[in-house]
PDB file of C-alpha atoms in Angstrom:
ATOM      1  CA  MET A 142       0.000   0.000   0.000  1.00 55.00           C
ATOM      2  CA  TYR A 143       1.412   3.326  -1.064  1.00 66.00           C
ATOM      3  CA  PHE A 144      -1.395   5.496   0.292  1.00 73.00           C
ATOM      4  CA  VAL A 145      -1.688   3.904   3.740  1.00 79.00           C
ATOM      5  CA  ASN A 146      -4.420   6.317   4.867  1.00 82.00           C
ATOM      6  CA  LEU A 147      -6.812   4.577   2.488  1.00 84.00           C
ATOM      7  CA  MET A 148      -7.052   1.636   4.867  1.00 83.00           C
ATOM      8  CA  SER A 149      -8.656   3.883   7.485  1.00 86.00           C
ATOM      9  CA  ILE A 150     -11.759   4.110   5.267  1.00 86.00           C
ATOM     10  CA  LYS A 151     -14.084   1.525   6.783  1.00 86.00           C
ATOM     11  CA  SER A 152     -17.122   1.830   4.516  1.00 87.00           C
ATOM     12  CA  PHE A 153     -15.529   0.186   1.452  1.00 89.00           C
ATOM     13  CA  ASP A 154     -14.208  -3.267   0.615  1.00 89.00           C
ATOM     14  CA  LYS A 155     -10.472  -3.763   1.225  1.00 90.00           C
ATOM     15  CA  ASP A 156      -9.949  -5.170  -2.287  1.00 92.00           C
ATOM     16  CA  LEU A 157     -11.536  -2.054  -3.766  1.00 92.00           C
ATOM     17  CA  LEU A 158      -9.256   0.136  -1.642  1.00 91.00           C
ATOM     18  CA  LYS A 159      -6.200  -1.820  -2.799  1.00 91.00           C
ATOM     19  CA  SER A 160      -7.278  -1.374  -6.418  1.00 92.00           C
ATOM     20  CA  LEU A 161      -7.784   2.341  -5.816  1.00 91.00           C
ATOM     21  CA  ASP A 162      -4.330   2.504  -4.241  1.00 90.00           C
ATOM     22  CA  SER A 163      -2.738   0.979  -7.349  1.00 90.00           C
ATOM     23  CA  LEU A 164      -4.625   3.375  -9.587  1.00 91.00           C
ATOM     24  CA  LEU A 165      -3.659   6.404  -7.490  1.00 90.00           C
ATOM     25  CA  VAL A 166      -0.003   5.370  -7.639  1.00 88.00           C
ATOM     26  CA  ASN A 167      -0.237   5.442 -11.448  1.00 86.00           C
ATOM     27  CA  PHE A 168      -1.943   8.838 -11.421  1.00 85.00           C
ATOM     28  CA  HIS A 169       0.562  10.213  -8.909  1.00 81.00           C
ATOM     29  CA  SER A 170       3.607   9.056 -10.857  1.00 76.00           C
ATOM     30  CA  SER A 171       2.327  10.765 -14.001  1.00 75.00           C
ATOM     31  CA  ALA A 172       1.029  13.877 -12.144  1.00 75.00           C
ATOM     32  CA  GLU A 173      -2.404  13.538 -13.723  1.00 79.00           C
ATOM     33  CA  LEU A 174      -5.671  15.110 -12.717  1.00 86.00           C
ATOM     34  CA  PHE A 175      -8.581  12.682 -12.803  1.00 90.00           C
ATOM     35  CA  THR A 176     -12.352  12.503 -12.503  1.00 90.00           C
ATOM     36  CA  PRO A 177     -14.684  10.018 -10.792  1.00 93.00           C
ATOM     37  CA  ILE A 178     -15.738   8.811 -14.252  1.00 93.00           C
ATOM     38  CA  ARG A 179     -12.170   7.832 -15.105  1.00 93.00           C
ATOM     39  CA  VAL A 180     -11.685   6.106 -11.744  1.00 94.00           C
ATOM     40  CA  GLY A 181     -14.978   4.266 -12.183  1.00 94.00           C
ATOM     41  CA  LYS A 182     -13.976   2.993 -15.623  1.00 95.00           C
ATOM     42  CA  ASN A 183     -10.573   1.827 -14.388  1.00 94.00           C
ATOM     43  CA  LEU A 184     -11.999   0.083 -11.310  1.00 93.00           C
ATOM     44  CA  ASN A 185     -15.139  -1.160 -13.105  1.00 95.00           C
ATOM     45  CA  ILE A 186     -17.495   0.472 -10.598  1.00 95.00           C
ATOM     46  CA  PRO A 187     -20.416   2.907 -11.067  1.00 95.00           C
ATOM     47  CA  LYS A 188     -19.706   6.638 -11.259  1.00 94.00           C
ATOM     48  CA  ASP A 189     -21.615   7.358  -8.035  1.00 94.00           C
ATOM     49  CA  LEU A 190     -19.596   4.792  -6.099  1.00 94.00           C
ATOM     50  CA  SER A 191     -16.301   6.123  -7.449  1.00 94.00           C
ATOM     51  CA  TYR A 192     -17.345   9.658  -6.473  1.00 94.00           C
ATOM     52  CA  GLN A 193     -18.139   8.507  -2.918  1.00 94.00           C
ATOM     53  CA  LEU A 194     -14.848   6.625  -2.803  1.00 94.00           C
ATOM     54  CA  LEU A 195     -12.848   9.678  -3.896  1.00 93.00           C
ATOM     55  CA  LEU A 196     -14.661  11.933  -1.425  1.00 93.00           C
ATOM     56  CA  SER A 197     -13.818   9.468   1.355  1.00 92.00           C
ATOM     57  CA  ALA A 198     -10.194   9.458   0.188  1.00 91.00           C
ATOM     58  CA  ARG A 199     -10.237  13.255   0.291  1.00 91.00           C
ATOM     59  CA  GLU A 200     -11.503  13.186   3.877  1.00 91.00           C
ATOM     60  CA  VAL A 201      -8.523  11.078   4.990  1.00 89.00           C
ATOM     61  CA  GLY A 202      -6.067  13.275   3.091  1.00 87.00           C
ATOM     62  CA  VAL A 203      -5.105  11.033   0.178  1.00 88.00           C
ATOM     63  CA  VAL A 204      -6.517  13.145  -2.660  1.00 89.00           C
ATOM     64  CA  ASP A 205      -7.571  16.754  -3.042  1.00 89.00           C
ATOM     65  CA  THR A 206      -9.756  18.675  -5.465  1.00 88.00           C
ATOM     66  CA  VAL A 207      -8.627  21.425  -7.820  1.00 86.00           C
ATOM     67  CA  PHE A 208     -10.912  23.821  -9.700  1.00 85.00           C
ATOM     68  CA  VAL A 209      -9.770  24.025 -13.320  1.00 86.00           C
ATOM     69  CA  ARG A 210     -10.866  25.187 -16.728  1.00 87.00           C
ATOM     70  CA  LYS A 211     -10.641  22.786 -19.648  1.00 88.00           C
ATOM     71  CA  CYS A 212     -10.295  24.237 -23.133  1.00 89.00           C
ATOM     72  CA  SER A 213     -13.106  22.962 -25.354  1.00 90.00           C
ATOM     73  CA  ASN A 214     -10.882  23.060 -28.449  1.00 91.00           C
ATOM     74  CA  CYS A 215      -7.539  21.526 -27.428  1.00 91.00           C
ATOM     75  CA  GLY A 216      -8.335  19.926 -24.041  1.00 87.00           C
ATOM     76  CA  LYS A 217      -5.653  21.823 -22.084  1.00 88.00           C
ATOM     77  CA  LEU A 218      -6.338  21.954 -18.334  1.00 86.00           C
ATOM     78  CA  ILE A 219      -5.691  25.358 -16.808  1.00 83.00           C
ATOM     79  CA  LYS A 220      -5.750  26.139 -13.095  1.00 77.00           C
ATOM     80  CA  PHE A 221      -8.552  28.623 -12.546  1.00 72.00           C
ATOM     81  CA  ASN A 222      -7.309  31.906 -11.107  1.00 71.00           C
ATOM     82  CA  GLY A 223      -9.907  34.337 -12.404  1.00 69.00           C
ATOM     83  CA  SER A 224      -7.729  35.904 -15.087  1.00 70.00           C
ATOM     84  CA  ASN A 225      -7.675  33.051 -17.620  1.00 66.00           C
ATOM     85  CA  ALA A 226      -9.446  34.731 -20.541  1.00 78.00           C
ATOM     86  CA  VAL A 227      -7.878  32.689 -23.359  1.00 86.00           C
ATOM     87  CA  CYS A 228      -6.222  29.301 -23.684  1.00 87.00           C
ATOM     88  CA  PRO A 229      -2.420  29.660 -23.824  1.00 85.00           C
ATOM     89  CA  VAL A 230      -2.185  26.875 -26.434  1.00 89.00           C
ATOM     90  CA  CYS A 231      -4.893  27.580 -29.007  1.00 91.00           C
ATOM     91  CA  ARG A 232      -6.087  31.055 -27.912  1.00 90.00           C
ATOM     92  CA  SER A 233      -9.681  29.829 -27.599  1.00 88.00           C
ATOM     93  CA  THR A 234     -12.123  31.416 -25.168  1.00 87.00           C
ATOM     94  CA  ASN A 235     -14.399  28.356 -24.878  1.00 89.00           C
ATOM     95  CA  PHE A 236     -13.895  26.660 -21.511  1.00 88.00           C
ATOM     96  CA  LYS A 237     -15.604  24.055 -19.402  1.00 87.00           C
ATOM     97  CA  GLU A 238     -15.087  24.585 -15.684  1.00 86.00           C
ATOM     98  CA  GLY A 239     -15.101  21.939 -13.015  1.00 87.00           C
ATOM     99  CA  TYR A 240     -13.384  20.092 -10.239  1.00 87.00           C
ATOM    100  CA  TYR A 241     -10.730  17.458 -10.798  1.00 88.00           C
ATOM    101  CA  PHE A 242      -9.045  15.240  -8.242  1.00 90.00           C
ATOM    102  CA  THR A 243      -5.289  15.173  -7.670  1.00 88.00           C
ATOM    103  CA  THR A 244      -2.889  13.134  -5.544  1.00 84.00           C
ATOM    104  CA  ASP A 245      -0.341  15.946  -5.471  1.00 76.00           C
ATOM    105  CA  LEU A 246      -1.353  17.615  -2.220  1.00 68.00           C
ATOM    106  CA  TYR A 247       1.713  19.800  -1.764  1.00 59.00           C
ATOM    107  CA  LYS A 248       2.421  21.114  -5.247  1.00 50.00           C
ATOM    108  CA  ARG A 249      -1.131  21.467  -6.512  1.00 45.00           C
ATOM    109  CA  GLU A 250      -0.840  25.254  -6.524  1.00 46.00           C
ATOM    110  CA  MET A 251       1.862  24.976  -9.179  1.00 45.00           C
ATOM    111  CA  MET A 252       0.025  22.512 -11.427  1.00 46.00           C
ATOM    112  CA  TYR A 253      -1.280  23.630 -14.801  1.00 44.00           C
ATOM    113  CA  GLN A 254      -0.379  27.306 -14.602  1.00 44.00           C
TER     114      GLN A 254
END
């Protein structure tokens, strides 16, 4: 177990928590942001269950949420700071806003600037 705090979550099956641990290690090593939909597909569980699982992991300090904008044209994720008027890659002004999960709790302020 890499994220040992996951085992303190009592409301989920231990095998599911071990699978989540393996998945989070992969996300952490590649510094990726992820959604409950992606976690659900990788773990073969419903979206609602993966959302509850990630919220429980956030409560024990394993993951955190980051508010980002995603460019509708090129898919670039940009940390939302209020002054992002255009995408730095394609200069588009079409964004989708939302929350993503991250395992990088200490350097998340520096991600996707």
